[in-house]
mmCIF file of N, CA and C in Angstrom:
data_model
loop_
_atom_site.group_PDB
_atom_site.id
_atom_site.type_symbol
_atom_site.label_atom_id
_atom_site.label_comp_id
_atom_site.label_asym_id
_atom_site.label_seq_id
_atom_site.Cartn_x
_atom_site.Cartn_y
_atom_site.Cartn_z
ATOM 1 N N MET A 1 -10.486 -7.571 43.644
ATOM 2 C CA MET A 1 -9.165 -7.946 42.573
ATOM 3 C C MET A 1 -9.155 -7.025 41.383
ATOM 4 N N THR A 2 -8.306 -6.706 40.836
ATOM 5 C CA THR A 2 -7.816 -5.929 39.734
ATOM 6 C C THR A 2 -7.847 -6.902 38.366
ATOM 7 N N ALA A 3 -8.791 -6.608 37.330
ATOM 8 C CA ALA A 3 -8.723 -7.255 36.170
ATOM 9 C C ALA A 3 -7.385 -7.098 35.606
ATOM 10 N N THR A 4 -7.082 -8.100 34.677
ATOM 11 C CA THR A 4 -5.776 -8.267 34.041
ATOM 12 C C THR A 4 -6.217 -7.433 32.424
ATOM 13 N N PRO A 5 -5.311 -6.451 32.181
ATOM 14 C CA PRO A 5 -5.599 -6.037 30.993
ATOM 15 C C PRO A 5 -5.492 -6.909 29.751
ATOM 16 N N PRO A 6 -6.102 -6.533 28.667
ATOM 17 C CA PRO A 6 -6.068 -7.462 27.665
ATOM 18 C C PRO A 6 -4.519 -7.215 26.814
ATOM 19 N N LEU A 7 -4.092 -8.333 26.123
ATOM 20 C CA LEU A 7 -2.816 -8.214 25.609
ATOM 21 C C LEU A 7 -3.267 -8.470 24.210
ATOM 22 N N TYR A 8 -2.840 -7.790 23.347
ATOM 23 C CA TYR A 8 -2.834 -8.014 21.813
ATOM 24 C C TYR A 8 -1.550 -8.399 21.375
ATOM 25 N N ILE A 9 -1.570 -9.534 20.480
ATOM 26 C CA ILE A 9 -0.406 -9.936 20.010
ATOM 27 C C ILE A 9 -0.590 -9.888 18.449
ATOM 28 N N LEU A 10 0.279 -9.060 17.795
ATOM 29 C CA LEU A 10 0.022 -8.815 16.277
ATOM 30 C C LEU A 10 1.352 -9.483 15.334
ATOM 31 N N ARG A 11 0.915 -9.926 14.467
ATOM 32 C CA ARG A 11 2.187 -10.466 13.396
ATOM 33 C C ARG A 11 2.482 -9.529 12.465
ATOM 34 N N HIS A 12 3.629 -9.562 12.052
ATOM 35 C CA HIS A 12 4.100 -8.620 11.128
ATOM 36 C C HIS A 12 3.337 -8.813 9.800
ATOM 37 N N GLY A 13 3.156 -7.722 8.859
ATOM 38 C CA GLY A 13 2.614 -8.013 7.678
ATOM 39 C C GLY A 13 3.378 -8.714 6.679
ATOM 40 N N GLU A 14 2.759 -9.039 5.330
ATOM 41 C CA GLU A 14 3.393 -9.676 4.413
ATOM 42 C C GLU A 14 4.874 -9.083 3.885
ATOM 43 N N THR A 15 5.763 -9.880 3.738
ATOM 44 C CA THR A 15 7.001 -9.083 3.331
ATOM 45 C C THR A 15 7.371 -9.724 1.828
ATOM 46 N N THR A 16 8.315 -8.980 1.051
ATOM 47 C CA THR A 16 8.583 -9.359 -0.102
ATOM 48 C C THR A 16 9.154 -10.877 -0.014
ATOM 49 N N TRP A 17 9.584 -11.331 1.051
ATOM 50 C CA TRP A 17 10.213 -12.758 1.043
ATOM 51 C C TRP A 17 9.047 -13.648 1.233
ATOM 52 N N ASN A 18 8.107 -13.308 2.308
ATOM 53 C CA ASN A 18 6.721 -14.073 2.361
ATOM 54 C C ASN A 18 6.133 -14.367 1.292
ATOM 55 N N ALA A 19 6.200 -13.445 0.338
ATOM 56 C CA ALA A 19 5.337 -13.849 -0.876
ATOM 57 C C ALA A 19 5.840 -14.342 -1.953
ATOM 58 N N THR A 20 7.230 -14.762 -1.728
ATOM 59 C CA THR A 20 8.120 -15.814 -2.665
ATOM 60 C C THR A 20 8.272 -16.960 -2.087
ATOM 61 N N GLY A 21 7.921 -17.019 -0.653
ATOM 62 C CA GLY A 21 8.247 -18.362 0.123
ATOM 63 C C GLY A 21 9.457 -18.497 0.642
ATOM 64 N N ARG A 22 10.119 -17.286 0.645
ATOM 65 C CA ARG A 22 11.705 -17.398 1.368
ATOM 66 C C ARG A 22 11.669 -17.343 2.678
ATOM 67 N N LEU A 23 12.447 -18.026 3.331
ATOM 68 C CA LEU A 23 12.569 -17.872 4.939
ATOM 69 C C LEU A 23 13.387 -16.707 4.977
ATOM 70 N N GLN A 24 13.057 -15.880 6.233
ATOM 71 C CA GLN A 24 13.680 -14.719 6.747
ATOM 72 C C GLN A 24 14.708 -14.906 7.759
ATOM 73 N N GLY A 25 14.168 -15.551 8.792
ATOM 74 C CA GLY A 25 14.968 -15.549 10.231
ATOM 75 C C GLY A 25 15.420 -14.056 10.363
ATOM 76 N N HIS A 26 16.820 -13.962 10.367
ATOM 77 C CA HIS A 26 17.206 -12.562 10.999
ATOM 78 C C HIS A 26 17.312 -11.453 9.790
ATOM 79 N N PHE A 27 17.151 -12.125 8.599
ATOM 80 C CA PHE A 27 17.337 -11.357 7.487
ATOM 81 C C PHE A 27 16.380 -10.272 7.409
ATOM 82 N N HIS A 28 16.561 -8.910 6.512
ATOM 83 C CA HIS A 28 15.367 -8.103 6.447
ATOM 84 C C HIS A 28 14.689 -8.293 5.065
ATOM 85 N N ALA A 29 13.429 -8.076 5.163
ATOM 86 C CA ALA A 29 12.684 -7.853 3.836
ATOM 87 C C ALA A 29 11.714 -7.038 4.036
ATOM 88 N N ASP A 30 11.383 -6.106 2.891
ATOM 89 C CA ASP A 30 10.439 -4.812 2.971
ATOM 90 C C ASP A 30 9.146 -5.644 3.059
ATOM 91 N N LEU A 31 8.166 -4.818 3.805
ATOM 92 C CA LEU A 31 6.783 -5.139 3.651
ATOM 93 C C LEU A 31 6.291 -4.830 2.290
ATOM 94 N N THR A 32 5.238 -5.724 1.754
ATOM 95 C CA THR A 32 4.583 -5.603 0.549
ATOM 96 C C THR A 32 3.602 -4.634 0.471
ATOM 97 N N ALA A 33 3.033 -4.117 -0.216
ATOM 98 C CA ALA A 33 1.659 -3.265 -0.181
ATOM 99 C C ALA A 33 0.619 -3.978 0.567
ATOM 100 N N ARG A 34 0.431 -5.389 0.332
ATOM 101 C CA ARG A 34 -0.380 -6.146 1.011
ATOM 102 C C ARG A 34 -0.189 -6.288 2.506
ATOM 103 N N GLY A 35 1.380 -6.459 2.842
ATOM 104 C CA GLY A 35 1.726 -6.321 4.188
ATOM 105 C C GLY A 35 1.316 -4.976 4.842
ATOM 106 N N ARG A 36 1.496 -3.847 4.119
ATOM 107 C CA ARG A 36 1.263 -2.475 4.761
ATOM 108 C C ARG A 36 -0.418 -2.529 5.034
ATOM 109 N N ALA A 37 -1.119 -3.233 3.923
ATOM 110 C CA ALA A 37 -2.703 -3.096 4.083
ATOM 111 C C ALA A 37 -3.135 -4.117 5.325
ATOM 112 N N GLN A 38 -2.307 -5.174 5.456
ATOM 113 C CA GLN A 38 -2.784 -6.122 6.681
ATOM 114 C C GLN A 38 -2.348 -5.351 8.043
ATOM 115 N N ALA A 39 -1.460 -4.481 8.040
ATOM 116 C CA ALA A 39 -0.997 -3.707 9.275
ATOM 117 C C ALA A 39 -2.073 -2.429 9.456
ATOM 118 N N GLN A 40 -2.542 -1.794 8.331
ATOM 119 C CA GLN A 40 -3.596 -1.139 8.453
ATOM 120 C C GLN A 40 -4.918 -1.748 9.052
ATOM 121 N N ALA A 41 -5.241 -2.949 8.427
ATOM 122 C CA ALA A 41 -6.274 -3.621 9.221
ATOM 123 C C ALA A 41 -6.224 -3.976 10.578
ATOM 124 N N GLN A 42 -5.084 -4.278 10.798
ATOM 125 C CA GLN A 42 -4.931 -4.344 12.411
ATOM 126 C C GLN A 42 -5.354 -3.087 13.086
ATOM 127 N N ARG A 43 -4.896 -1.857 12.555
ATOM 128 C CA ARG A 43 -5.091 -0.645 13.204
ATOM 129 C C ARG A 43 -6.562 -0.566 13.370
ATOM 130 N N GLN A 44 -7.391 -0.789 12.427
ATOM 131 C CA GLN A 44 -8.652 -0.474 12.345
ATOM 132 C C GLN A 44 -9.397 -1.418 13.417
ATOM 133 N N ILE A 45 -8.926 -2.554 13.649
ATOM 134 C CA ILE A 45 -9.412 -3.270 14.835
ATOM 135 C C ILE A 45 -8.963 -2.644 16.202
ATOM 136 N N LEU A 46 -7.776 -2.136 16.267
ATOM 137 C CA LEU A 46 -7.121 -1.795 17.503
ATOM 138 C C LEU A 46 -7.937 -0.348 17.777
ATOM 139 N N GLN A 47 -8.252 0.377 16.651
ATOM 140 C CA GLN A 47 -8.963 1.705 17.062
ATOM 141 C C GLN A 47 -10.175 1.541 17.789
ATOM 142 N N SER A 48 -10.912 0.422 17.864
ATOM 143 C CA SER A 48 -12.064 0.117 18.482
ATOM 144 C C SER A 48 -11.867 -0.112 19.864
ATOM 145 N N GLU A 49 -10.529 0.086 20.362
ATOM 146 C CA GLU A 49 -10.476 -0.451 21.828
ATOM 147 C C GLU A 49 -9.700 0.651 22.283
ATOM 148 N N ASN A 50 -10.084 0.670 23.544
ATOM 149 C CA ASN A 50 -9.473 1.948 24.365
ATOM 150 C C ASN A 50 -8.134 1.304 24.811
ATOM 151 N N LEU A 51 -6.867 2.064 24.072
ATOM 152 C CA LEU A 51 -5.601 1.729 24.362
ATOM 153 C C LEU A 51 -4.943 2.743 25.432
ATOM 154 N N SER A 52 -5.322 3.547 25.871
ATOM 155 C CA SER A 52 -4.905 4.443 26.818
ATOM 156 C C SER A 52 -4.372 3.769 27.883
ATOM 157 N N GLY A 53 -2.948 4.116 28.297
ATOM 158 C CA GLY A 53 -2.179 3.335 29.161
ATOM 159 C C GLY A 53 -1.493 2.374 28.659
ATOM 160 N N PHE A 54 -1.809 2.059 27.417
ATOM 161 C CA PHE A 54 -1.203 0.850 26.909
ATOM 162 C C PHE A 54 0.220 1.073 26.386
ATOM 163 N N GLN A 55 1.147 -0.021 26.474
ATOM 164 C CA GLN A 55 2.449 0.021 25.759
ATOM 165 C C GLN A 55 2.658 -0.881 24.778
ATOM 166 N N ALA A 56 3.236 -0.384 23.662
ATOM 167 C CA ALA A 56 3.432 -1.334 22.537
ATOM 168 C C ALA A 56 4.797 -1.609 22.416
ATOM 169 N N LEU A 57 5.113 -3.047 22.273
ATOM 170 C CA LEU A 57 6.519 -3.698 22.312
ATOM 171 C C LEU A 57 6.666 -4.174 21.138
ATOM 172 N N SER A 58 7.698 -4.017 20.446
ATOM 173 C CA SER A 58 7.945 -4.814 18.980
ATOM 174 C C SER A 58 9.442 -5.310 19.025
ATOM 175 N N SER A 59 9.477 -6.398 18.244
ATOM 176 C CA SER A 59 10.815 -6.696 17.616
ATOM 177 C C SER A 59 11.382 -5.440 16.953
ATOM 178 N N PRO A 60 12.785 -5.359 17.116
ATOM 179 C CA PRO A 60 13.630 -4.321 16.191
ATOM 180 C C PRO A 60 13.605 -4.681 14.815
ATOM 181 N N GLN A 61 13.137 -5.848 14.320
ATOM 182 C CA GLN A 61 13.515 -6.173 13.063
ATOM 183 C C GLN A 61 12.374 -5.106 12.162
ATOM 184 N N GLY A 62 12.916 -4.834 11.038
ATOM 185 C CA GLY A 62 12.039 -3.792 10.409
ATOM 186 C C GLY A 62 10.578 -4.136 9.799
ATOM 187 N N ARG A 63 10.386 -5.408 9.533
ATOM 188 C CA ARG A 63 9.107 -5.694 9.117
ATOM 189 C C ARG A 63 8.090 -5.741 10.269
ATOM 190 N N ALA A 64 8.692 -6.009 11.421
ATOM 191 C CA ALA A 64 7.863 -5.993 12.656
ATOM 192 C C ALA A 64 7.584 -4.721 13.194
ATOM 193 N N LEU A 65 8.801 -3.895 13.353
ATOM 194 C CA LEU A 65 8.528 -2.618 13.517
ATOM 195 C C LEU A 65 7.711 -1.588 12.676
ATOM 196 N N GLU A 66 7.907 -1.651 11.453
ATOM 197 C CA GLU A 66 7.124 -1.085 10.389
ATOM 198 C C GLU A 66 5.612 -1.475 10.581
ATOM 199 N N THR A 67 5.394 -2.743 10.847
ATOM 200 C CA THR A 67 3.966 -3.072 11.039
ATOM 201 C C THR A 67 3.228 -2.528 12.377
ATOM 202 N N ALA A 68 4.007 -2.533 13.320
ATOM 203 C CA ALA A 68 3.597 -2.082 14.577
ATOM 204 C C ALA A 68 3.301 -0.467 14.528
ATOM 205 N N GLU A 69 4.215 0.325 13.709
ATOM 206 C CA GLU A 69 4.188 1.824 13.637
ATOM 207 C C GLU A 69 2.863 2.170 12.879
ATOM 208 N N ILE A 70 2.610 1.274 11.789
ATOM 209 C CA ILE A 70 1.287 1.453 11.076
ATOM 210 C C ILE A 70 0.131 1.111 11.968
ATOM 211 N N ALA A 71 0.099 -0.103 12.746
ATOM 212 C CA ALA A 71 -0.877 -0.312 13.371
ATOM 213 C C ALA A 71 -1.427 0.206 14.766
ATOM 214 N N VAL A 72 -0.404 0.744 15.233
ATOM 215 C CA VAL A 72 -0.731 1.864 16.555
ATOM 216 C C VAL A 72 -0.476 3.146 16.409
ATOM 217 N N ALA A 73 -0.373 3.737 15.211
ATOM 218 C CA ALA A 73 0.018 5.048 14.873
ATOM 219 C C ALA A 73 -1.257 5.892 15.487
ATOM 220 N N GLY A 74 -0.875 6.645 16.368
ATOM 221 C CA GLY A 74 -1.765 7.500 17.247
ATOM 222 C C GLY A 74 -2.584 6.944 18.321
ATOM 223 N N LEU A 75 -2.385 5.680 18.356
ATOM 224 C CA LEU A 75 -3.016 5.023 19.524
ATOM 225 C C LEU A 75 -2.286 4.880 20.698
ATOM 226 N N VAL A 76 -1.063 4.864 20.832
ATOM 227 C CA VAL A 76 -0.183 4.786 21.979
ATOM 228 C C VAL A 76 1.134 5.554 21.769
ATOM 229 N N LYS A 77 1.567 6.088 23.019
ATOM 230 C CA LYS A 77 2.379 7.171 22.950
ATOM 231 C C LYS A 77 3.735 6.571 22.188
ATOM 232 N N GLU A 78 4.414 5.534 22.405
ATOM 233 C CA GLU A 78 5.564 4.980 21.741
ATOM 234 C C GLU A 78 5.626 3.556 21.450
ATOM 235 N N ILE A 79 6.533 3.133 20.679
ATOM 236 C CA ILE A 79 6.717 1.613 20.532
ATOM 237 C C ILE A 79 7.944 1.531 20.835
ATOM 238 N N LEU A 80 8.253 0.624 21.988
ATOM 239 C CA LEU A 80 9.478 0.146 22.543
ATOM 240 C C LEU A 80 10.058 -1.372 21.763
ATOM 241 N N THR A 81 11.137 -1.347 21.533
ATOM 242 C CA THR A 81 11.668 -2.355 20.912
ATOM 243 C C THR A 81 12.278 -3.424 21.872
ATOM 244 N N ASP A 82 12.222 -4.721 21.864
ATOM 245 C CA ASP A 82 13.052 -5.689 22.515
ATOM 246 C C ASP A 82 13.536 -6.763 21.590
ATOM 247 N N SER A 83 14.978 -6.856 21.692
ATOM 248 C CA SER A 83 15.437 -8.058 21.026
ATOM 249 C C SER A 83 15.053 -9.533 21.160
ATOM 250 N N ALA A 84 14.442 -9.817 22.335
ATOM 251 C CA ALA A 84 13.790 -10.757 22.744
ATOM 252 C C ALA A 84 12.638 -11.324 21.772
ATOM 253 N N LEU A 85 12.156 -10.300 21.070
ATOM 254 C CA LEU A 85 10.886 -10.613 20.199
ATOM 255 C C LEU A 85 11.151 -10.794 18.732
ATOM 256 N N ALA A 86 12.651 -10.731 18.650
ATOM 257 C CA ALA A 86 13.245 -10.903 17.272
ATOM 258 C C ALA A 86 12.922 -12.421 16.731
ATOM 259 N N GLU A 87 12.781 -12.582 15.400
ATOM 260 C CA GLU A 87 12.817 -13.869 14.766
ATOM 261 C C GLU A 87 14.080 -14.672 15.241
ATOM 262 N N VAL A 88 13.656 -15.945 15.414
ATOM 263 C CA VAL A 88 14.711 -16.830 15.542
ATOM 264 C C VAL A 88 15.717 -17.077 14.295
ATOM 265 N N GLY A 89 16.933 -17.396 14.615
ATOM 266 C CA GLY A 89 17.819 -17.729 13.500
ATOM 267 C C GLY A 89 17.382 -18.903 12.869
ATOM 268 N N LEU A 90 17.690 -19.077 11.593
ATOM 269 C CA LEU A 90 17.334 -20.365 10.830
ATOM 270 C C LEU A 90 18.591 -20.911 10.119
ATOM 271 N N GLY A 91 19.716 -20.540 10.595
ATOM 272 C CA GLY A 91 21.075 -21.179 9.824
ATOM 273 C C GLY A 91 21.002 -21.114 8.587
ATOM 274 N N ASP A 92 21.393 -22.292 8.027
ATOM 275 C CA ASP A 92 21.630 -22.347 6.435
ATOM 276 C C ASP A 92 20.292 -22.190 5.811
ATOM 277 N N TRP A 93 19.123 -22.302 6.484
ATOM 278 C CA TRP A 93 17.956 -22.204 5.789
ATOM 279 C C TRP A 93 17.590 -20.722 5.414
ATOM 280 N N ALA A 94 18.124 -19.889 6.081
ATOM 281 C CA ALA A 94 17.952 -18.456 6.158
ATOM 282 C C ALA A 94 17.951 -17.818 4.837
ATOM 283 N N GLY A 95 17.058 -17.199 4.054
ATOM 284 C CA GLY A 95 17.057 -16.912 2.568
ATOM 285 C C GLY A 95 16.617 -17.717 1.692
ATOM 286 N N MET A 96 16.731 -18.971 2.122
ATOM 287 C CA MET A 96 15.987 -20.256 0.927
ATOM 288 C C MET A 96 14.849 -20.078 1.045
ATOM 289 N N SER A 97 14.376 -20.555 -0.131
ATOM 290 C CA SER A 97 12.825 -20.904 -0.300
ATOM 291 C C SER A 97 12.675 -22.127 -0.051
ATOM 292 N N LEU A 98 11.274 -22.466 0.469
ATOM 293 C CA LEU A 98 10.648 -23.658 0.995
ATOM 294 C C LEU A 98 10.638 -24.709 -0.039
ATOM 295 N N SER A 99 10.456 -24.257 -1.316
ATOM 296 C CA SER A 99 10.688 -25.424 -2.311
ATOM 297 C C SER A 99 12.061 -25.838 -2.622
ATOM 298 N N LEU A 100 13.064 -25.066 -2.592
ATOM 299 C CA LEU A 100 14.542 -25.344 -2.680
ATOM 300 C C LEU A 100 14.816 -26.243 -1.409
ATOM 301 N N ILE A 101 14.339 -25.859 -0.269
ATOM 302 C CA ILE A 101 14.752 -26.769 1.038
ATOM 303 C C ILE A 101 13.989 -28.140 0.619
ATOM 304 N N HIS A 102 12.683 -28.256 0.189
ATOM 305 C CA HIS A 102 12.354 -29.604 -0.197
ATOM 306 C C HIS A 102 13.140 -30.525 -1.065
ATOM 307 N N ILE A 103 13.615 -29.837 -1.854
ATOM 308 C CA ILE A 103 14.385 -30.598 -2.905
ATOM 309 C C ILE A 103 15.817 -30.783 -2.430
ATOM 310 N N SER A 104 16.294 -29.943 -1.836
ATOM 311 C CA SER A 104 17.640 -30.141 -1.275
ATOM 312 C C SER A 104 17.895 -30.969 -0.064
ATOM 313 N N GLU A 105 16.906 -31.003 0.776
ATOM 314 C CA GLU A 105 17.115 -31.602 2.174
ATOM 315 C C GLU A 105 15.726 -32.212 2.485
ATOM 316 N N PRO A 106 15.276 -32.867 1.689
ATOM 317 C CA PRO A 106 13.805 -33.454 2.098
ATOM 318 C C PRO A 106 13.871 -34.438 3.382
ATOM 319 N N THR A 107 14.952 -35.130 3.609
ATOM 320 C CA THR A 107 14.936 -35.848 4.956
ATOM 321 C C THR A 107 14.969 -34.925 6.244
ATOM 322 N N ARG A 108 15.805 -33.738 5.970
ATOM 323 C CA ARG A 108 15.789 -33.095 7.217
ATOM 324 C C ARG A 108 14.576 -32.379 7.344
ATOM 325 N N LEU A 109 13.819 -31.902 6.430
ATOM 326 C CA LEU A 109 12.334 -31.381 6.595
ATOM 327 C C LEU A 109 11.497 -32.336 7.118
ATOM 328 N N ARG A 110 11.626 -33.441 6.905
ATOM 329 C CA ARG A 110 10.740 -34.508 7.447
ATOM 330 C C ARG A 110 10.748 -34.783 9.029
ATOM 331 N N ARG A 111 11.911 -34.128 9.475
ATOM 332 C CA ARG A 111 12.335 -34.368 10.981
ATOM 333 C C ARG A 111 11.748 -33.162 11.806
ATOM 334 N N ILE A 112 11.400 -32.232 11.091
ATOM 335 C CA ILE A 112 10.632 -30.955 12.012
ATOM 336 C C ILE A 112 9.212 -31.044 12.027
#
C-alpha cells in the first residue's frame, strides 16, 4: 500500500485589515511586515521537509498568494491558484470592523 503524502495547509499572514480588526472577505488588503515575517516563519518550517514532487495551491487573493510565494520560494516549482480556495463573501460586513458590527448589529452577531 502506498503511503499518503502529507498535506500542509497554511493561512495567509497578517494584513493591514487584520491588524485593525476589519473583515476582508473578497476585498484586498496588503500583508503587514508581521504578515511577511509569518510567511517567512512558515518557510523555515517547510524547509525542513522534503517537498520534491509537491505542488502548491493557493487562493488567487493577493494576501494568500503573497504568503504562499514567500513560504514556498525555492521549495516547489510553481504555485497554482484556484478560486475555490478564495475567502467567502461577507456581504454588508465586508470592510467593516468587528467593533462596529458589535455596536450596529448586536443581535445578528449573537446568532452566528
